[in-house]
mmCIF file of C-alpha atoms in Angstrom:
data_model
loop_
_atom_site.group_PDB
_atom_site.id
_atom_site.type_symbol
_atom_site.label_atom_id
_atom_site.label_comp_id
_atom_site.label_asym_id
_atom_site.label_seq_id
_atom_site.Cartn_x
_atom_site.Cartn_y
_atom_site.Cartn_z
ATOM 1 C CA MET K 25 -10.747 26.311 0.676
ATOM 2 C CA ALA K 26 -13.894 27.382 1.713
ATOM 3 C CA ARG K 27 -16.558 26.874 -1.508
ATOM 4 C CA TYR K 28 -19.924 27.658 -0.065
ATOM 5 C CA GLY K 29 -21.526 30.739 1.263
ATOM 6 C CA SER K 30 -22.091 30.608 4.937
ATOM 7 C CA ALA K 31 -25.586 30.872 5.044
ATOM 8 C CA TYR K 32 -25.541 27.241 2.896
ATOM 9 C CA ARG K 33 -22.977 25.990 5.146
ATOM 10 C CA ALA K 34 -24.405 26.721 8.171
ATOM 11 C CA SER K 35 -27.793 24.949 6.818
ATOM 12 C CA ALA K 36 -25.720 21.803 5.929
ATOM 13 C CA GLU K 37 -23.878 21.443 8.670
ATOM 14 C CA LYS K 38 -26.924 21.857 11.318
ATOM 15 C CA GLU K 39 -28.540 18.920 9.430
ATOM 16 C CA THR K 40 -25.598 16.584 9.086
ATOM 17 C CA GLY K 41 -22.764 17.250 11.743
ATOM 18 C CA MET K 42 -20.191 16.336 8.807
ATOM 19 C CA GLU K 43 -17.850 19.577 9.745
ATOM 20 C CA ILE K 44 -14.374 18.578 10.016
ATOM 21 C CA MET K 45 -13.724 20.200 13.809
ATOM 22 C CA ASP K 46 -9.993 17.946 14.465
ATOM 23 C CA VAL K 47 -7.218 16.493 11.675
ATOM 24 C CA ARG K 48 -4.187 15.260 14.103
ATOM 25 C CA ALA K 49 -1.216 12.782 13.172
ATOM 26 C CA ILE K 50 -0.389 10.179 15.335
ATOM 27 C CA PRO K 51 3.197 8.492 15.314
ATOM 28 C CA LEU K 52 3.293 4.909 15.901
ATOM 29 C CA ARG K 53 6.343 2.930 16.032
ATOM 30 C CA ARG K 54 7.711 -0.929 17.205
ATOM 31 C CA GLU K 55 10.699 -2.420 17.426
ATOM 32 C CA LEU K 56 11.091 -5.505 15.774
ATOM 33 C CA ARG K 57 12.677 -9.131 17.097
ATOM 34 C CA ALA K 58 15.042 -9.296 14.281
ATOM 35 C CA ARG K 59 15.832 -7.096 11.296
ATOM 36 C CA PHE K 60 15.211 -8.131 7.330
ATOM 37 C CA ALA K 61 15.717 -6.501 4.115
ATOM 38 C CA ASN K 62 14.667 -5.797 0.897
ATOM 39 C CA ALA K 63 16.612 -4.264 -2.262
ATOM 40 C CA GLN K 64 15.621 -0.864 -0.528
ATOM 41 C CA LYS K 65 16.471 -1.143 2.973
ATOM 42 C CA TRP K 66 17.232 -3.416 6.213
ATOM 43 C CA ILE K 67 13.912 -3.061 8.102
ATOM 44 C CA GLY K 68 14.360 -2.984 11.978
ATOM 45 C CA SER K 69 10.902 -1.679 13.191
ATOM 46 C CA ARG K 70 7.367 -0.941 11.886
ATOM 47 C CA GLU K 71 6.704 3.159 11.988
ATOM 48 C CA TYR K 72 3.802 4.613 10.739
ATOM 49 C CA CYS K 73 2.337 8.160 11.081
ATOM 50 C CA LEU K 74 -1.596 7.737 11.201
ATOM 51 C CA VAL K 75 -4.357 10.473 10.476
ATOM 52 C CA ARG K 76 -7.267 10.912 12.815
ATOM 53 C CA ALA K 77 -9.961 13.221 11.442
ATOM 54 C CA GLU K 78 -12.975 14.083 13.822
ATOM 55 C CA THR K 79 -16.255 15.371 12.922
ATOM 56 C CA ARG K 80 -18.634 17.984 14.930
ATOM 57 C CA LYS K 81 -20.554 15.227 15.828
ATOM 58 C CA GLY K 82 -17.323 13.330 17.088
ATOM 59 C CA VAL K 83 -17.322 10.482 14.494
ATOM 60 C CA VAL K 84 -13.278 9.675 14.145
ATOM 61 C CA GLY K 85 -11.797 8.274 10.905
ATOM 62 C CA TRP K 86 -8.360 6.822 10.540
ATOM 63 C CA GLY K 87 -5.954 7.189 7.434
ATOM 64 C CA GLU K 88 -2.467 6.191 7.009
ATOM 65 C CA CYS K 89 1.071 7.738 5.529
ATOM 66 C CA TRP K 90 3.250 6.053 3.699
ATOM 67 C CA GLY K 91 6.986 6.622 5.070
ATOM 68 C CA PRO K 92 8.513 8.028 8.101
ATOM 69 C CA ILE K 93 6.738 9.884 11.106
ATOM 70 C CA ALA K 94 9.252 12.902 10.315
ATOM 71 C CA GLY K 95 7.754 15.116 7.320
ATOM 72 C CA ASN K 96 4.295 13.622 7.462
ATOM 73 C CA ARG K 97 3.364 14.520 10.956
ATOM 74 C CA GLU K 98 4.442 18.194 10.794
ATOM 75 C CA ILE K 99 2.661 18.905 7.267
ATOM 76 C CA VAL K 100 -0.755 17.250 8.436
ATOM 77 C CA GLU K 101 -0.743 19.061 11.650
ATOM 78 C CA ARG K 102 0.541 22.367 10.589
ATOM 79 C CA THR K 103 -0.464 22.946 7.185
ATOM 80 C CA VAL K 104 -3.490 20.486 6.377
ATOM 81 C CA ALA K 105 -5.443 20.247 9.671
ATOM 82 C CA PRO K 106 -5.834 24.150 9.645
ATOM 83 C CA ARG K 107 -7.054 24.281 6.112
ATOM 84 C CA LEU K 108 -9.459 21.283 6.479
ATOM 85 C CA ALA K 109 -10.900 23.000 9.747
ATOM 86 C CA GLY K 110 -14.523 23.837 9.134
ATOM 87 C CA GLU K 111 -14.929 21.547 5.838
ATOM 88 C CA ARG K 112 -17.310 18.615 5.443
ATOM 89 C CA VAL K 113 -16.254 14.823 5.399
ATOM 90 C CA ASP K 114 -18.835 14.124 2.774
ATOM 91 C CA GLU K 115 -16.900 16.379 0.425
ATOM 92 C CA VAL K 116 -13.595 13.971 0.167
ATOM 93 C CA GLU K 117 -12.835 14.097 -3.249
ATOM 94 C CA ALA K 118 -13.190 17.885 -3.463
ATOM 95 C CA LEU K 119 -11.113 17.933 -0.587
ATOM 96 C CA HIS K 120 -8.504 15.562 -2.087
ATOM 97 C CA ASP K 121 -8.226 17.711 -5.308
ATOM 98 C CA GLU K 122 -7.858 21.038 -3.485
ATOM 99 C CA LEU K 123 -5.226 19.690 -1.143
ATOM 100 C CA VAL K 124 -3.058 18.343 -3.870
ATOM 101 C CA PHE K 125 -3.601 22.045 -5.769
ATOM 102 C CA GLU K 126 -2.814 23.992 -2.970
ATOM 103 C CA LEU K 127 0.330 21.850 -1.756
ATOM 104 C CA ARG K 128 1.830 21.808 -5.045
ATOM 105 C CA SER K 129 1.495 25.483 -4.825
ATOM 106 C CA SER K 130 3.369 25.551 -1.479
ATOM 107 C CA TYR K 131 6.327 23.317 -2.142
ATOM 108 C CA HIS K 132 6.136 23.886 -6.231
ATOM 109 C CA SER K 133 8.639 20.990 -7.181
ATOM 110 C CA PHE K 134 6.320 18.177 -5.290
ATOM 111 C CA VAL K 135 3.300 17.392 -3.700
ATOM 112 C CA PRO K 136 3.550 15.929 -0.376
ATOM 113 C CA ALA K 137 1.938 12.641 -1.651
ATOM 114 C CA SER K 138 1.875 10.524 1.304
ATOM 115 C CA VAL K 139 -0.042 13.167 3.541
ATOM 116 C CA VAL K 140 -2.778 13.560 0.717
ATOM 117 C CA SER K 141 -2.939 10.052 1.157
ATOM 118 C CA GLY K 142 -3.425 9.850 4.669
ATOM 119 C CA VAL K 143 -5.784 12.139 5.138
ATOM 120 C CA ASP K 144 -8.057 11.114 2.368
ATOM 121 C CA VAL K 145 -8.533 7.834 4.069
ATOM 122 C CA ALA K 146 -9.467 9.333 7.504
ATOM 123 C CA LEU K 147 -11.875 11.827 5.466
ATOM 124 C CA TRP K 148 -13.422 8.475 3.862
ATOM 125 C CA ASP K 149 -13.723 6.768 6.920
ATOM 126 C CA ALA K 150 -15.206 9.211 8.498
ATOM 127 C CA TYR K 151 -17.769 10.191 5.856
ATOM 128 C CA GLY K 152 -18.734 6.448 5.783
ATOM 129 C CA LYS K 153 -18.919 6.277 9.694
ATOM 130 C CA SER K 154 -21.134 9.325 9.395
ATOM 131 C CA VAL K 155 -23.646 8.273 6.853
ATOM 132 C CA ASP K 156 -23.250 4.331 8.466
ATOM 133 C CA ARG K 157 -22.147 2.755 4.963
ATOM 134 C CA SER K 158 -18.869 1.216 4.121
ATOM 135 C CA VAL K 159 -16.555 3.100 1.846
ATOM 136 C CA SER K 160 -16.860 0.645 -1.048
ATOM 137 C CA ARG K 161 -20.663 1.079 -1.190
ATOM 138 C CA LEU K 162 -19.792 4.830 -1.416
ATOM 139 C CA LEU K 163 -17.296 4.241 -4.144
ATOM 140 C CA GLY K 164 -20.402 3.004 -6.329
ATOM 141 C CA GLY K 165 -21.305 -0.534 -5.182
ATOM 142 C CA ARG K 166 -19.334 -4.011 -4.081
ATOM 143 C CA ARG K 167 -18.321 -6.292 -6.822
ATOM 144 C CA ARG K 168 -16.869 -9.048 -4.561
ATOM 145 C CA GLU K 169 -17.227 -10.143 -0.620
ATOM 146 C CA SER K 170 -13.948 -11.467 -0.367
ATOM 147 C CA VAL K 171 -10.909 -11.556 -2.496
ATOM 148 C CA PRO K 172 -8.197 -13.908 -3.196
ATOM 149 C CA ALA K 173 -4.518 -13.116 -1.238
ATOM 150 C CA TYR K 174 -0.993 -13.643 -2.102
ATOM 151 C CA ALA K 175 1.377 -13.986 1.057
ATOM 152 C CA THR K 176 4.242 -11.278 0.725
ATOM 153 C CA GLY K 177 7.441 -12.272 2.864
ATOM 154 C CA HIS K 178 10.763 -14.185 1.743
ATOM 155 C CA PHE K 179 12.630 -11.311 2.488
ATOM 156 C CA PHE K 180 16.745 -11.113 2.980
ATOM 157 C CA ARG K 181 18.184 -12.014 6.326
ATOM 158 C CA ASP K 182 21.167 -11.507 7.909
ATOM 159 C CA VAL K 183 23.214 -14.415 6.782
ATOM 160 C CA ASP K 184 26.460 -15.551 6.057
ATOM 161 C CA SER K 185 25.883 -17.751 2.409
ATOM 162 C CA ILE K 186 23.323 -17.853 -0.064
ATOM 163 C CA GLU K 187 22.304 -21.814 0.670
ATOM 164 C CA GLU K 188 21.347 -20.689 4.168
ATOM 165 C CA LEU K 189 19.073 -17.763 2.524
ATOM 166 C CA GLU K 190 17.908 -20.306 0.262
ATOM 167 C CA THR K 191 16.854 -22.735 3.017
ATOM 168 C CA ILE K 192 14.816 -19.817 4.929
ATOM 169 C CA VAL K 193 12.925 -18.637 2.595
ATOM 170 C CA ALA K 194 11.802 -21.794 1.041
ATOM 171 C CA GLU K 195 10.918 -22.757 4.719
ATOM 172 C CA GLU K 196 8.710 -19.540 4.794
ATOM 173 C CA ALA K 197 6.963 -20.030 1.690
ATOM 174 C CA ARG K 198 6.031 -23.690 2.703
ATOM 175 C CA SER K 199 4.768 -22.044 5.852
ATOM 176 C CA HIS K 200 2.558 -20.046 3.909
ATOM 177 C CA VAL K 201 1.385 -22.657 1.588
ATOM 178 C CA ASP K 202 0.441 -24.761 4.777
ATOM 179 C CA ARG K 203 -1.475 -21.842 6.062
ATOM 180 C CA GLY K 204 -3.955 -22.058 2.863
ATOM 181 C CA PHE K 205 -1.935 -19.489 0.478
ATOM 182 C CA THR K 206 -1.737 -20.408 -3.054
ATOM 183 C CA ALA K 207 0.014 -17.636 -4.278
ATOM 184 C CA LEU K 208 3.426 -15.955 -3.203
ATOM 185 C CA LYS K 209 5.603 -13.022 -3.876
ATOM 186 C CA GLN K 210 9.258 -12.876 -2.764
ATOM 187 C CA LYS K 211 12.125 -10.468 -2.678
ATOM 188 C CA ILE K 212 15.265 -10.597 -5.056
ATOM 189 C CA GLY K 213 17.958 -7.867 -5.408
ATOM 190 C CA LEU K 214 20.857 -9.229 -2.954
ATOM 191 C CA GLY K 215 22.967 -7.439 -4.622
ATOM 192 C CA ARG K 216 22.281 -4.093 -2.803
ATOM 193 C CA HIS K 217 23.143 -5.576 0.457
ATOM 194 C CA PHE K 218 25.656 -8.816 0.057
ATOM 195 C CA PRO K 219 28.360 -9.722 -2.399
ATOM 196 C CA TRP K 220 26.076 -11.845 -5.016
ATOM 197 C CA GLY K 221 24.273 -10.845 -7.772
ATOM 198 C CA THR K 222 21.439 -11.867 -10.499
ATOM 199 C CA GLU K 223 22.551 -15.301 -10.486
ATOM 200 C CA GLU K 224 22.048 -15.781 -6.547
ATOM 201 C CA ASP K 225 18.691 -13.966 -7.163
ATOM 202 C CA LEU K 226 17.454 -16.487 -9.506
ATOM 203 C CA ARG K 227 18.564 -19.234 -7.329
ATOM 204 C CA LEU K 228 16.258 -17.718 -4.366
ATOM 205 C CA VAL K 229 12.995 -18.106 -6.995
ATOM 206 C CA ALA K 230 14.350 -21.207 -7.928
ATOM 207 C CA ALA K 231 14.160 -22.908 -4.088
ATOM 208 C CA VAL K 232 11.109 -21.416 -3.577
ATOM 209 C CA ARG K 233 9.391 -22.947 -6.679
ATOM 210 C CA GLU K 234 11.287 -26.330 -6.126
ATOM 211 C CA GLU K 235 9.644 -25.946 -2.562
ATOM 212 C CA VAL K 236 6.344 -25.284 -3.122
ATOM 213 C CA GLY K 237 5.515 -26.819 -6.673
ATOM 214 C CA ASP K 238 3.868 -25.785 -9.569
ATOM 215 C CA GLY K 239 0.567 -25.248 -8.336
ATOM 216 C CA VAL K 240 1.069 -22.413 -6.408
ATOM 217 C CA ASP K 241 1.230 -18.474 -8.465
ATOM 218 C CA LEU K 242 4.794 -17.029 -7.702
ATOM 219 C CA MET K 243 5.402 -13.041 -7.754
ATOM 220 C CA VAL K 244 8.863 -11.838 -7.619
ATOM 221 C CA ASP K 245 9.351 -8.144 -6.621
ATOM 222 C CA ALA K 246 12.950 -6.488 -7.083
ATOM 223 C CA ASN K 247 12.153 -2.954 -5.218
ATOM 224 C CA HIS K 248 13.777 -1.392 -8.454
ATOM 225 C CA SER K 249 17.120 -2.583 -7.786
ATOM 226 C CA TYR K 250 18.546 -2.991 -11.262
ATOM 227 C CA ASP K 251 19.410 -1.427 -14.454
ATOM 228 C CA VAL K 252 17.692 -2.292 -17.307
ATOM 229 C CA ALA K 253 20.338 -4.747 -18.403
ATOM 230 C CA ASP K 254 20.430 -6.841 -15.283
ATOM 231 C CA ALA K 255 16.404 -6.251 -15.183
ATOM 232 C CA THR K 256 16.476 -7.990 -18.690
ATOM 233 C CA ARG K 257 18.772 -10.699 -17.736
ATOM 234 C CA VAL K 258 16.701 -11.516 -14.531
ATOM 235 C CA ALA K 259 13.323 -11.281 -16.175
ATOM 236 C CA ARG K 260 14.488 -13.836 -19.113
ATOM 237 C CA GLY K 261 15.437 -16.044 -16.126
ATOM 238 C CA LEU K 262 12.128 -15.977 -14.153
ATOM 239 C CA ALA K 263 10.455 -17.288 -17.226
ATOM 240 C CA ASP K 264 11.816 -20.990 -16.411
ATOM 241 C CA TYR K 265 9.769 -20.464 -12.926
ATOM 242 C CA ASP K 266 6.319 -19.397 -14.432
ATOM 243 C CA VAL K 267 6.324 -16.226 -12.903
ATOM 244 C CA ARG K 268 3.000 -13.989 -12.563
ATOM 245 C CA PHE K 269 4.683 -10.755 -12.527
ATOM 246 C CA PHE K 270 8.042 -9.161 -11.952
ATOM 247 C CA GLU K 271 7.505 -6.200 -9.937
ATOM 248 C CA GLU K 272 9.635 -2.860 -9.532
ATOM 249 C CA PRO K 273 12.523 -4.401 -11.394
ATOM 250 C CA VAL K 274 13.864 -1.285 -12.752
ATOM 251 C CA PRO K 275 13.643 2.632 -10.816
ATOM 252 C CA PRO K 276 10.153 4.033 -11.214
ATOM 253 C CA GLU K 277 10.872 6.046 -14.576
ATOM 254 C CA VAL K 278 7.832 5.336 -16.668
ATOM 255 C CA GLY K 279 9.671 4.818 -20.046
ATOM 256 C CA TYR K 280 11.952 2.002 -18.221
ATOM 257 C CA TYR K 281 9.217 -0.332 -18.150
ATOM 258 C CA ALA K 282 7.853 -0.105 -21.704
ATOM 259 C CA ASP K 283 12.016 -0.567 -22.749
ATOM 260 C CA LEU K 284 11.955 -3.480 -20.485
ATOM 261 C CA ALA K 285 8.947 -4.958 -21.955
ATOM 262 C CA ASP K 286 10.054 -5.031 -25.375
ATOM 263 C CA ARG K 287 13.049 -7.576 -24.081
ATOM 264 C CA THR K 288 11.000 -10.123 -22.280
ATOM 265 C CA VAL K 289 7.632 -11.921 -22.085
ATOM 266 C CA THR K 290 7.412 -12.025 -18.274
ATOM 267 C CA PRO K 291 4.659 -9.633 -17.154
ATOM 268 C CA LEU K 292 5.677 -6.450 -15.609
ATOM 269 C CA ALA K 293 4.310 -4.380 -12.387
ATOM 270 C CA GLY K 294 4.916 -1.367 -10.771
ATOM 271 C CA GLY K 295 2.924 1.696 -9.343
ATOM 272 C CA GLU K 296 4.027 1.911 -5.316
ATOM 273 C CA CYS K 297 6.438 4.782 -6.249
ATOM 274 C CA TRP K 298 3.752 6.913 -8.320
ATOM 275 C CA ALA K 299 1.182 9.198 -6.868
ATOM 276 C CA PHE K 300 -2.064 10.758 -8.523
ATOM 277 C CA ARG K 301 -3.508 10.114 -11.697
ATOM 278 C CA GLU K 302 -1.277 12.189 -14.065
ATOM 279 C CA GLU K 303 1.690 10.282 -12.990
ATOM 280 C CA PHE K 304 -0.386 6.764 -13.388
ATOM 281 C CA ASP K 305 -1.746 7.964 -16.615
ATOM 282 C CA ARG K 306 2.028 8.586 -18.307
ATOM 283 C CA ALA K 307 2.819 5.352 -16.595
ATOM 284 C CA LEU K 308 -0.279 3.665 -18.505
ATOM 285 C CA ALA K 309 -0.186 5.308 -22.079
ATOM 286 C CA GLU K 310 4.044 4.645 -21.946
ATOM 287 C CA GLY K 311 2.991 1.037 -21.865
ATOM 288 C CA GLY K 312 5.145 -2.202 -20.426
ATOM 289 C CA LEU K 313 2.951 -2.551 -17.291
ATOM 290 C CA ALA K 314 0.852 -5.896 -17.318
ATOM 291 C CA TYR K 315 -0.466 -4.837 -13.821
ATOM 292 C CA VAL K 316 -0.412 -1.441 -11.992
ATOM 293 C CA GLN K 317 -0.230 -1.354 -8.144
ATOM 294 C CA PRO K 318 -0.818 2.010 -6.452
ATOM 295 C CA ASP K 319 -1.227 2.019 -2.808
ATOM 296 C CA VAL K 320 -3.329 4.116 -0.847
ATOM 297 C CA THR K 321 -1.074 5.229 1.797
ATOM 298 C CA SER K 322 1.364 7.014 -1.010
ATOM 299 C CA ALA K 323 -0.703 7.189 -4.715
ATOM 300 C CA GLY K 324 -3.367 9.679 -2.961
ATOM 301 C CA GLY K 325 -5.596 7.727 -0.894
ATOM 302 C CA ILE K 326 -8.388 6.051 -1.600
ATOM 303 C CA THR K 327 -9.611 8.600 -4.317
ATOM 304 C CA SER K 328 -6.646 8.363 -6.258
ATOM 305 C CA THR K 329 -6.771 4.751 -5.881
ATOM 306 C CA ALA K 330 -10.108 4.280 -7.109
ATOM 307 C CA ARG K 331 -9.376 6.363 -10.069
ATOM 308 C CA VAL K 332 -6.063 4.678 -11.216
ATOM 309 C CA ALA K 333 -8.248 1.096 -11.319
ATOM 310 C CA SER K 334 -10.708 3.058 -13.626
ATOM 311 C CA MET K 335 -7.965 4.430 -15.699
ATOM 312 C CA ALA K 336 -6.427 0.843 -15.608
ATOM 313 C CA GLU K 337 -9.497 -0.658 -16.734
ATOM 314 C CA ALA K 338 -10.031 1.322 -19.527
ATOM 315 C CA ARG K 339 -6.633 0.484 -21.023
ATOM 316 C CA ASN K 340 -7.403 -3.441 -20.121
ATOM 317 C CA ILE K 341 -4.612 -3.544 -17.309
ATOM 318 C CA GLN K 342 -5.745 -5.411 -14.015
ATOM 319 C CA THR K 343 -4.985 -3.621 -10.743
ATOM 320 C CA TYR K 344 -3.387 -4.848 -7.740
ATOM 321 C CA PRO K 345 -2.970 -2.438 -5.226
ATOM 322 C CA HIS K 346 0.291 -2.287 -2.962
ATOM 323 C CA VAL K 347 -0.027 -3.276 0.761
ATOM 324 C CA PHE K 348 2.599 -2.937 3.145
ATOM 325 C CA GLY K 349 1.108 -0.988 6.270
ATOM 326 C CA SER K 350 -0.960 -1.405 9.387
ATOM 327 C CA ALA K 351 -4.387 -2.759 9.756
ATOM 328 C CA VAL K 352 -5.421 1.064 8.475
ATOM 329 C CA ALA K 353 -3.848 0.297 5.210
ATOM 330 C CA LEU K 354 -5.209 -2.928 5.035
ATOM 331 C CA ALA K 355 -8.565 -2.165 5.860
ATOM 332 C CA ALA K 356 -8.651 0.930 3.223
ATOM 333 C CA SER K 357 -7.003 -1.182 0.934
ATOM 334 C CA LEU K 358 -9.660 -3.688 1.065
ATOM 335 C CA GLN K 359 -12.465 -1.460 0.825
ATOM 336 C CA VAL K 360 -11.201 -0.263 -2.760
ATOM 337 C CA LEU K 361 -10.230 -3.893 -3.682
ATOM 338 C CA ALA K 362 -14.227 -4.524 -3.092
ATOM 339 C CA THR K 363 -14.819 -2.219 -6.343
ATOM 340 C CA ILE K 364 -12.087 -2.862 -8.632
ATOM 341 C CA PRO K 365 -13.328 -4.447 -11.882
ATOM 342 C CA GLY K 366 -11.487 -7.612 -13.426
ATOM 343 C CA ASP K 367 -9.812 -10.382 -10.944
ATOM 344 C CA PRO K 368 -7.831 -8.280 -8.587
ATOM 345 C CA MET K 369 -5.583 -9.728 -5.810
ATOM 346 C CA LEU K 370 -5.050 -8.510 -2.064
ATOM 347 C CA GLU K 371 -0.937 -8.230 -1.072
ATOM 348 C CA PHE K 372 -1.089 -9.595 2.378
ATOM 349 C CA ASP K 373 1.881 -8.739 4.150
ATOM 350 C CA ARG K 374 2.954 -11.510 6.697
ATOM 351 C CA THR K 375 6.023 -10.364 7.945
ATOM 352 C CA GLU K 376 6.292 -9.775 11.400
ATOM 353 C CA ASN K 377 3.942 -6.329 12.316
ATOM 354 C CA PRO K 378 2.277 -6.470 15.749
ATOM 355 C CA ILE K 379 1.054 -3.071 14.735
ATOM 356 C CA ARG K 380 -0.790 -4.793 11.794
ATOM 357 C CA GLU K 381 -2.040 -7.548 14.077
ATOM 358 C CA GLY K 382 -2.905 -5.908 17.009
ATOM 359 C CA LEU K 383 -3.985 -2.332 16.103
ATOM 360 C CA ALA K 384 -7.714 -3.092 15.063
ATOM 361 C CA VAL K 385 -10.401 -4.055 17.762
ATOM 362 C CA GLU K 386 -11.033 -7.140 15.303
ATOM 363 C CA PRO K 387 -7.885 -7.984 13.121
ATOM 364 C CA ILE K 388 -8.078 -8.979 9.356
ATOM 365 C CA THR K 389 -7.066 -12.478 8.722
ATOM 366 C CA ASN K 390 -7.209 -14.754 6.074
ATOM 367 C CA ASP K 391 -9.572 -17.848 5.252
ATOM 368 C CA GLY K 392 -7.484 -19.921 3.343
ATOM 369 C CA ASP K 393 -5.991 -18.178 -0.255
ATOM 370 C CA ARG K 394 -8.916 -15.005 0.746
ATOM 371 C CA VAL K 395 -9.411 -12.382 2.533
ATOM 372 C CA PRO K 396 -13.252 -11.430 3.604
ATOM 373 C CA ILE K 397 -14.001 -7.534 3.074
ATOM 374 C CA ARG K 398 -16.190 -5.851 5.590
ATOM 375 C CA ASP K 399 -19.132 -4.387 4.762
ATOM 376 C CA ALA K 400 -18.862 -2.459 8.025
ATOM 377 C CA PRO K 401 -19.225 1.652 8.436
ATOM 378 C CA GLY K 402 -16.232 3.657 6.880
ATOM 379 C CA ILE K 403 -12.809 1.034 6.160
ATOM 380 C CA GLY K 404 -14.501 -1.778 8.199
ATOM 381 C CA ILE K 405 -12.164 -1.440 11.267
ATOM 382 C CA GLU K 406 -12.324 0.216 14.700
ATOM 383 C CA VAL K 407 -8.571 0.978 16.315
ATOM 384 C CA ASP K 408 -7.649 -0.288 19.541
ATOM 385 C CA GLU K 409 -7.031 2.822 21.757
ATOM 386 C CA ASP K 410 -5.081 0.401 24.549
ATOM 387 C CA VAL K 411 -2.864 -0.992 21.194
ATOM 388 C CA LEU K 412 -2.791 2.470 19.982
ATOM 389 C CA ALA K 413 -1.428 4.072 23.290
ATOM 390 C CA GLU K 414 1.209 1.179 23.613
ATOM 391 C CA TYR K 415 2.795 2.023 20.377
ATOM 392 C CA GLU K 416 2.362 5.756 20.156
ATOM 393 C CA VAL K 417 5.703 7.972 19.956
ATOM 394 C CA GLU K 418 7.409 11.265 20.319
ATOM 395 C CA LEU K 419 10.116 11.061 17.921
#
């Protein structure tokens, strides 16, 4: 991957010390007290593959890969780390593009986007810390010092009746509003796990709307559980509840969104399952999206997420990054959110997650319905090494 002559590189590295000396994967896992579910799966633990990148001067940057530890860990340590040795963290965008090219060449039918994402975030963090600047400033400037947040939660629980689940999600919604949130996102798609269907999905939405009233923004996420016919039925029903957007109603094939958008007035959102600018370009060009949702841990890192936001702005579409990770993903997402044009919102996961709450020395918290965006070096957090050791596992 080296691009420069040895004389230039030796001079630059002597001056800055930004040479990458070590890249490692660090697996974390914590079992939860009680499992919960979305339409995709039951979740009984929180599991992350972090990426640690260290420069010759000892500056450490942190990133996070989407998905399970297995696979991410092996590609980071056996394939990516040797390629990055000797490269410079202030060349992060060029390194991102070269990794995509080389990994596509290695795997042919796909690029391990979660690996590229975790490495990219770690390099941006190390770069910012190396020059004592926040990533948001390195990306071109901060448009805001805080961002409005919506509380994500309201997942499915182990219940025997829809009435019991209605009560649980309504009470949870009330608790978020009582803590200052003025926007919420809930889950539907019950038919994947329960003997219920779209009628019961709409009952859950009705229960939350009735509980919080009309003054609270409500988003709904089906985690791509419907075919176009059922998605159409649900989207039309959601119009009765003044839903801001209907997220991932259908599988993440770009054409499905345009088809569904022609059938309903409910705004559609999607993007957490897409990666890199080419795929997002197809989705934006095809139409159907009112909001686009790249995730820094799976879309290709900070580099790709910032690029997608610019592409979306050119089509007058708002970017709402998807966020459902540890403190590293949350901090990195906030740095991008500081730079996104328009009126973005932060997805603020409120489900049980000890790793998210404890991993940062200074945890990221909401102030009412907003979350401050730190202007500290890198992504704005320091990892608590004691908490890291507590949750690190060998799988």
